[in-house]
Tab-separated table of C-alpha atoms and ligand atoms in Angstrom:
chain	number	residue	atom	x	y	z
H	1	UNK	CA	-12.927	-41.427	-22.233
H	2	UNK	CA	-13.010	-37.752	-21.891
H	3	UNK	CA	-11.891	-36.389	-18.744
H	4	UNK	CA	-10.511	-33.325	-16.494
H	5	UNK	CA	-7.054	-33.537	-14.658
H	6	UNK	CA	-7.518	-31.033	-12.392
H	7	UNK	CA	-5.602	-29.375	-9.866
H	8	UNK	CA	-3.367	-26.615	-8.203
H	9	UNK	CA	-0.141	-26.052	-10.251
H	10	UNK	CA	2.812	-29.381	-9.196
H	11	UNK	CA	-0.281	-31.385	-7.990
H	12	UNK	CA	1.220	-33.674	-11.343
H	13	UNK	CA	-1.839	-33.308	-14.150
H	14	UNK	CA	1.272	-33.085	-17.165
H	15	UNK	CA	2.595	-36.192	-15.012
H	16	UNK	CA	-0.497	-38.375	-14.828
H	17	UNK	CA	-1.710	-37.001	-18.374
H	18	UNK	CA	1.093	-38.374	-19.772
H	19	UNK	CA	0.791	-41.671	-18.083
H	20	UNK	CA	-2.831	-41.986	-19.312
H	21	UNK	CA	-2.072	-41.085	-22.811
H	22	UNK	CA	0.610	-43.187	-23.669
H	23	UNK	CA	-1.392	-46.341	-21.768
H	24	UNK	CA	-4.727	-45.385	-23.338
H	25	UNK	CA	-3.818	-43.169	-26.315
H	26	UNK	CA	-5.899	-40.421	-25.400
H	27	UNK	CA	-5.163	-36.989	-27.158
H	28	UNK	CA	-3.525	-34.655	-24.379
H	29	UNK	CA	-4.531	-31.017	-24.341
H	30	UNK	CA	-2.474	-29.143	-22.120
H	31	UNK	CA	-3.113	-25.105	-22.368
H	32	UNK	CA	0.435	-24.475	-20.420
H	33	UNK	CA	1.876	-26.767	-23.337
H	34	UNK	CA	0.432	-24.978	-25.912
H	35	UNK	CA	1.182	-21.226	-24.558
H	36	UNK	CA	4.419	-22.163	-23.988
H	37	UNK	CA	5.018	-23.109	-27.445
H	38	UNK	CA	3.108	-20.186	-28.677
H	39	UNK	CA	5.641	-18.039	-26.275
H	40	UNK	CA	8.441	-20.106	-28.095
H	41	UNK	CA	7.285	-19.575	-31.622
H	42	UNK	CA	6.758	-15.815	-30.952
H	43	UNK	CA	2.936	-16.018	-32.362
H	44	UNK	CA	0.762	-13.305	-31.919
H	45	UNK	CA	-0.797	-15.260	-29.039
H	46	UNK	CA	2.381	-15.890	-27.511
H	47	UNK	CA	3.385	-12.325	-27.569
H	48	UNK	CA	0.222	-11.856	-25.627
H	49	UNK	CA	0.553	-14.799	-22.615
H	50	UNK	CA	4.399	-14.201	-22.398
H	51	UNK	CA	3.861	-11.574	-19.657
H	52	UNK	CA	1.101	-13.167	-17.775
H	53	UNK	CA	2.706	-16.653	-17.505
H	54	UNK	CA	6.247	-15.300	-16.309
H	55	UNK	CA	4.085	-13.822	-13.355
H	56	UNK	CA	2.129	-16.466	-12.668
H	57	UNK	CA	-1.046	-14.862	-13.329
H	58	UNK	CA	-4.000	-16.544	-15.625
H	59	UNK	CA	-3.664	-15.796	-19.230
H	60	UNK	CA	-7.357	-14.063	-20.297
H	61	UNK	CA	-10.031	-16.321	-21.119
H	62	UNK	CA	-10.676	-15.552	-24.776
H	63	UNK	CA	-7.803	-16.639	-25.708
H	64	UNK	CA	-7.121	-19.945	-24.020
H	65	UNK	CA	-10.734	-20.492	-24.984
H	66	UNK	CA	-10.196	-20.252	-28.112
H	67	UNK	CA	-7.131	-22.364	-28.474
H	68	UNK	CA	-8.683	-25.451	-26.553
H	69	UNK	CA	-11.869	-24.789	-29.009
H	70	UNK	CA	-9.799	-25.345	-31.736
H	71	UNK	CA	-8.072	-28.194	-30.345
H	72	UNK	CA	-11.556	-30.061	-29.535
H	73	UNK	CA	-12.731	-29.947	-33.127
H	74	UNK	CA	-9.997	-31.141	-35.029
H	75	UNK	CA	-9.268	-34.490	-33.077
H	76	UNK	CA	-11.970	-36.765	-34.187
H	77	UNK	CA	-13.006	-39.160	-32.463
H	78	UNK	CA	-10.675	-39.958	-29.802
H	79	UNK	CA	-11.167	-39.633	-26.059
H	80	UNK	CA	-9.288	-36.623	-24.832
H	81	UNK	CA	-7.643	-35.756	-21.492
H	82	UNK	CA	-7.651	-32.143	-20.597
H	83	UNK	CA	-4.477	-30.514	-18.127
H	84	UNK	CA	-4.846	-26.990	-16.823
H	85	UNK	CA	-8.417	-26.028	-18.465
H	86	UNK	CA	-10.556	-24.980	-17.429
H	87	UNK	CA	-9.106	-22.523	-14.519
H	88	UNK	CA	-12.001	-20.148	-14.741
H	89	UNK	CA	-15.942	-20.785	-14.204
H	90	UNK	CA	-15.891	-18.830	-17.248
H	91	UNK	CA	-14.110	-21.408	-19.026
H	92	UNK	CA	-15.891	-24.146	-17.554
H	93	UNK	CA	-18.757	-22.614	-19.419
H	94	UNK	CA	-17.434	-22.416	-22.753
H	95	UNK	CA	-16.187	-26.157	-22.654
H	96	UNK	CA	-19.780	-27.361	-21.842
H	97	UNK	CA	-20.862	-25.274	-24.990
H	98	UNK	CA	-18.546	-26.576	-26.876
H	99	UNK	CA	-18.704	-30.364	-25.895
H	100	UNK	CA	-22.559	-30.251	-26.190
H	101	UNK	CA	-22.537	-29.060	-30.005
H	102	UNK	CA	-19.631	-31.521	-30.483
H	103	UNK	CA	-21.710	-34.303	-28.716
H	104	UNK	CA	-18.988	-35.011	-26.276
H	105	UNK	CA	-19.810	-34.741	-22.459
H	106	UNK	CA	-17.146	-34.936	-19.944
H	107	UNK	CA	-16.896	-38.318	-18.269
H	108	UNK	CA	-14.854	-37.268	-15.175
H	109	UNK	CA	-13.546	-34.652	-13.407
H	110	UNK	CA	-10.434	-35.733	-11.571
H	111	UNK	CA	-9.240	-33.102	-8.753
H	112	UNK	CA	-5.614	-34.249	-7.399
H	113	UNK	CA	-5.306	-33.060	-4.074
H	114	UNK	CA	-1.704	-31.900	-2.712
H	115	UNK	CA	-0.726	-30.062	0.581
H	116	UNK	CA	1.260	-26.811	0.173
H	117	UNK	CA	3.990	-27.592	1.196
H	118	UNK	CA	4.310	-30.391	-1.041
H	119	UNK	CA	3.346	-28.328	-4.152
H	120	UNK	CA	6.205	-25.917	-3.273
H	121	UNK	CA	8.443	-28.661	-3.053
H	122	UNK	CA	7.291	-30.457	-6.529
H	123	UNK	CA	7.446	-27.201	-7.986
H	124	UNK	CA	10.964	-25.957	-7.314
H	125	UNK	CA	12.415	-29.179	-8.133
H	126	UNK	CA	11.012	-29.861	-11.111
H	127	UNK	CA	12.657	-29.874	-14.946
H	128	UNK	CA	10.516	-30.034	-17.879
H	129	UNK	CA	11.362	-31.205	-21.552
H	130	UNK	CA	10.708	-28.001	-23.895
H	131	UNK	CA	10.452	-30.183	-26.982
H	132	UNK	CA	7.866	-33.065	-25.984
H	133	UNK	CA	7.047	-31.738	-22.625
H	134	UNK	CA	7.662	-34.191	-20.227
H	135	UNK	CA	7.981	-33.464	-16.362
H	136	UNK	CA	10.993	-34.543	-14.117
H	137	UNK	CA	11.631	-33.528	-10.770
H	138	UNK	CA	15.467	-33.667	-9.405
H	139	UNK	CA	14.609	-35.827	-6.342
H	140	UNK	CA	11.455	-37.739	-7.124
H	141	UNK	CA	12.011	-38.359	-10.895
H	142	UNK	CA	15.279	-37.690	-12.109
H	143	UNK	CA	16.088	-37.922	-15.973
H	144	UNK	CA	18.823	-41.189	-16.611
H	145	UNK	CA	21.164	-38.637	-17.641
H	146	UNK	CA	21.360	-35.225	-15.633
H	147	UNK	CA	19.739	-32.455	-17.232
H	148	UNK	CA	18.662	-34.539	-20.407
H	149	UNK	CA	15.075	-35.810	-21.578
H	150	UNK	CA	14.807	-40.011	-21.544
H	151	UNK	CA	12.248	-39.581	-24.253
H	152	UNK	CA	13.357	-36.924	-27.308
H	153	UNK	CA	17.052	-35.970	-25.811
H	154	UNK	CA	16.445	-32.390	-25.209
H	155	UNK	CA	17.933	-30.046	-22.599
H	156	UNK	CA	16.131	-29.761	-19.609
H	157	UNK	CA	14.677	-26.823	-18.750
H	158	UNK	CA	13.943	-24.735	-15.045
H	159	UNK	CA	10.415	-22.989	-15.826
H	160	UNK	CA	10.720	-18.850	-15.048
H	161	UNK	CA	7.331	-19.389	-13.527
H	162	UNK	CA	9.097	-22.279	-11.192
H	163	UNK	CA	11.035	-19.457	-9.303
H	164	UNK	CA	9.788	-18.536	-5.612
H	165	UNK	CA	7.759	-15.565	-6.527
H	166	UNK	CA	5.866	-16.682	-9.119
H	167	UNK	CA	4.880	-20.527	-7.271
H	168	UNK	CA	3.786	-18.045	-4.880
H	169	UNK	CA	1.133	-15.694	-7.047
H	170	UNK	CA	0.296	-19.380	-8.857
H	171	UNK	CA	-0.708	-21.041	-5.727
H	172	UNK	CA	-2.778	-17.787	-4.867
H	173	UNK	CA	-4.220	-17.113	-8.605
H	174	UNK	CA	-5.518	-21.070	-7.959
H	175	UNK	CA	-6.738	-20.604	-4.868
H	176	UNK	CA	-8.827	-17.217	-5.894
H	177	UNK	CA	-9.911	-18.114	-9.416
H	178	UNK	CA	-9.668	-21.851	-10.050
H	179	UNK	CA	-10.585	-24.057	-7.327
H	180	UNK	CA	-14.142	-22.342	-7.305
H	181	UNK	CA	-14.532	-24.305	-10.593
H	182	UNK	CA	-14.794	-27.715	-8.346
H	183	UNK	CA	-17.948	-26.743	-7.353
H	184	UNK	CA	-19.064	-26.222	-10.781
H	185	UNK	CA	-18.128	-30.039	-10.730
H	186	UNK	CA	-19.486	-31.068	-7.938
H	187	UNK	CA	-22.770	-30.003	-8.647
H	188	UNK	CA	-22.701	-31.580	-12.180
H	189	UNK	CA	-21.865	-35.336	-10.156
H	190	UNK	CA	-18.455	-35.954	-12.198
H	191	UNK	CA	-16.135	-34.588	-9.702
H	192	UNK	CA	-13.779	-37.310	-8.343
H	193	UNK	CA	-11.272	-35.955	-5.506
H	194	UNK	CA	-7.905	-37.764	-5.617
H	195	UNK	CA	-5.275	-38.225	-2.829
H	196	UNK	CA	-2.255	-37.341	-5.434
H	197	UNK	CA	0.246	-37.658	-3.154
H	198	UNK	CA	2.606	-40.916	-2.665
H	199	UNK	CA	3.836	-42.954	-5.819
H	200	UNK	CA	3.257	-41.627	-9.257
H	201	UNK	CA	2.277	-45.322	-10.262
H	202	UNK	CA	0.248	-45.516	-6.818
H	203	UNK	CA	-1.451	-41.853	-7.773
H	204	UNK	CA	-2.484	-43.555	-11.515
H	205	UNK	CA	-3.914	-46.468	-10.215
H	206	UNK	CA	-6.258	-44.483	-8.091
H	207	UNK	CA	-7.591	-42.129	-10.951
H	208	UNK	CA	-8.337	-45.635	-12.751
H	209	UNK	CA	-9.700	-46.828	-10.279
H	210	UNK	CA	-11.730	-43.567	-9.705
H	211	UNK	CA	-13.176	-43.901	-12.959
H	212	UNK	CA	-13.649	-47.079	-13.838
H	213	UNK	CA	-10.102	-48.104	-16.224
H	214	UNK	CA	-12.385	-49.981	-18.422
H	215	UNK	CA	-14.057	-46.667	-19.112
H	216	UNK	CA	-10.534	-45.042	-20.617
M	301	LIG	P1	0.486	-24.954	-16.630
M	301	LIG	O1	1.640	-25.390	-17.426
M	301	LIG	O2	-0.827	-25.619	-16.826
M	301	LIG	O3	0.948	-24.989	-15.116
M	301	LIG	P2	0.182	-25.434	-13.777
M	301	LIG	O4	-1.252	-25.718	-13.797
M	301	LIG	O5	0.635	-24.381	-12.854
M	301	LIG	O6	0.622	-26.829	-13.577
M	301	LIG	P3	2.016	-27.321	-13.595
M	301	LIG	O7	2.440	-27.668	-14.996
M	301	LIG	O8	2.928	-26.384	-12.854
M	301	LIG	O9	1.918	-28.605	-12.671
M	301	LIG	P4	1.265	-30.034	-12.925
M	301	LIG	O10	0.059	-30.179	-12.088
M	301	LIG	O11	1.151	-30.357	-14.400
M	301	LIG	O12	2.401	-30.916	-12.262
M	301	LIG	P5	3.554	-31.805	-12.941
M	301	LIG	O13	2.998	-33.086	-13.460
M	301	LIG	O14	4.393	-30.984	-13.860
M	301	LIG	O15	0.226	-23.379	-16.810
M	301	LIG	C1	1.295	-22.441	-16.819
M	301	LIG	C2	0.733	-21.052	-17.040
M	301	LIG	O16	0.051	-20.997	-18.323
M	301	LIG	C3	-0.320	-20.590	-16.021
M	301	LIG	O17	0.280	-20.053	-14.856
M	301	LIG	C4	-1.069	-19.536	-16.848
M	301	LIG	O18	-0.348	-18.361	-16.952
M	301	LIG	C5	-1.110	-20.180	-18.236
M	301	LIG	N1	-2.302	-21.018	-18.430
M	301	LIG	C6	-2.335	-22.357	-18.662
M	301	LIG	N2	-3.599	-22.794	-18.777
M	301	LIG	C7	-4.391	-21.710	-18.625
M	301	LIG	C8	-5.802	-21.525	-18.606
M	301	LIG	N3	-6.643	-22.559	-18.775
M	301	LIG	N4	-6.272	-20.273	-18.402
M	301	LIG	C9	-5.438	-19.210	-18.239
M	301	LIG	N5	-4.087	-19.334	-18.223
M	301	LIG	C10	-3.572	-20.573	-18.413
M	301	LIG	O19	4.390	-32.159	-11.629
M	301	LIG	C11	5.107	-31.165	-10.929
M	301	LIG	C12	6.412	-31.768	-10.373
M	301	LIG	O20	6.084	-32.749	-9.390
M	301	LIG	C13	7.236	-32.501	-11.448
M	301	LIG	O21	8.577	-32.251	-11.184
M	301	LIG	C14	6.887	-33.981	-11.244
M	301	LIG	O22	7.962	-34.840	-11.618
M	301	LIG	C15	6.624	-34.033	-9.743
M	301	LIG	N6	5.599	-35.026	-9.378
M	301	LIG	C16	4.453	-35.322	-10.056
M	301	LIG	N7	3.753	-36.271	-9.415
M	301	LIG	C17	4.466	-36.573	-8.289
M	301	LIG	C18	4.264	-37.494	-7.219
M	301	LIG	N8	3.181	-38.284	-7.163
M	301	LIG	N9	5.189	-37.520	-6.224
M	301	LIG	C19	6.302	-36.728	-6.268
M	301	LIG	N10	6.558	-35.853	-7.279
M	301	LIG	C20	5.644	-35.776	-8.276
């Protein structure tokens, strides 16, 4: 299975991606992931999305591009879930080009829908693991221990770009620049729209169920 989480930021791709993974070992390729290691590690790359991530803004194409070109190549194989690319039509582009000399079309497109008001309330509560990545969220999915990852036992961390300001310019960097690319979608018939809010269990079983599980 090779498929799209797609979505405005909080609407839960890292969530569901890592539900899907670990239940149908899919590789996860999350470009926020990977930046924010790159930020972490002080590459050259990071140096470069460091500023644009803090603000919320889109980091430029070529260089997300790039890294999710890379990515695509050296797994193999394996079905692959994709979380937070592509965010530009431009990108959407360049993954087609890529996928069609690697041989691999998309199978699904899966757009998780999420009111406003919701996403601003997912986003300020939520921790993340800096060292495997995992999401929490202080009311709706609490670590067992406060502050602490159940999985690797790292500190829990409050994102810069989870502050008030920046939700704000994400929500309105999505709305101008990425949710154009459902149309790209929609007119390619792989676009499956979601209702991604309720249950994170309840939200998985309807992106199987959107697809087809047997197909993952
Ligand atoms: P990225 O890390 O991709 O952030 P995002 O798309 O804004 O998405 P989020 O990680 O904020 O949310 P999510 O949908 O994964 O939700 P989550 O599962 O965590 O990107 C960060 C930055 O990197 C970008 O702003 C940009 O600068 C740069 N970047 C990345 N990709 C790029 C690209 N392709 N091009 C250019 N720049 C790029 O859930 C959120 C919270 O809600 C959690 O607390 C979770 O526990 C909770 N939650 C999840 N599901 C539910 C549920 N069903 N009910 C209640 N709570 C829930």
């Amino acid at each position: 299975m090779r498929v799209v989480l797609f979505g405005p930021p909080g609407s839960g791709k890292g969530t569901q991606a890592s539900l899907l993974k670990e239940k149908y070992g899919l590789v996860h390729i999350a470009t926020g992931d990977i930046l924010r290691e790159a930020v972490s590690n002080k590459t050259e790359v990071g140096l470069k999305a460091k500023s644009y991530m803090d603000r919320g803004e889109l980091v430029p194409d070529d260089v997300v591009i790039a890294i999710v070109k890379d990515k695509l190549q050296s797994i193999g194989e394996v079905g692959f879930i994709l979380d937070g690319f592509p965010r530009t039509i431009a990108q959407a582009e360049a993954l087609d080009k890529v996928l069609v000399e690697l041989g691999k079309p998309l199978d699904a497109v899966v757009n998780l829908q999420v009111d406003e008001e919701e996403l601003v309330r997912r986003l300020s509560g939520r921790r993340v693991c800096p060292s495997c990545g995992e999401p929490y969220h202080v009311d709706s999915k609490p670590p067992k221990i406060d502050e602490v990852c159940d999985k690797c036992g790292a500190a829990l961390l409050h994102r810069e770009d989870d502050k008030p300001e920046a939700i704000r310019n994400r929500l309105r960097v999505y709305r101008e620049q990425t949710e154009p690319v459902l149309g790209y979608y929609a007119s390619k018939s792989i676009l499956k729209n979601i209702d991604a809010v309720g249950d994170i269990e309840q939200v998985a079983s309807r992106i199987a169920n959107a697809v087809g599980s047997d197909k993952f």
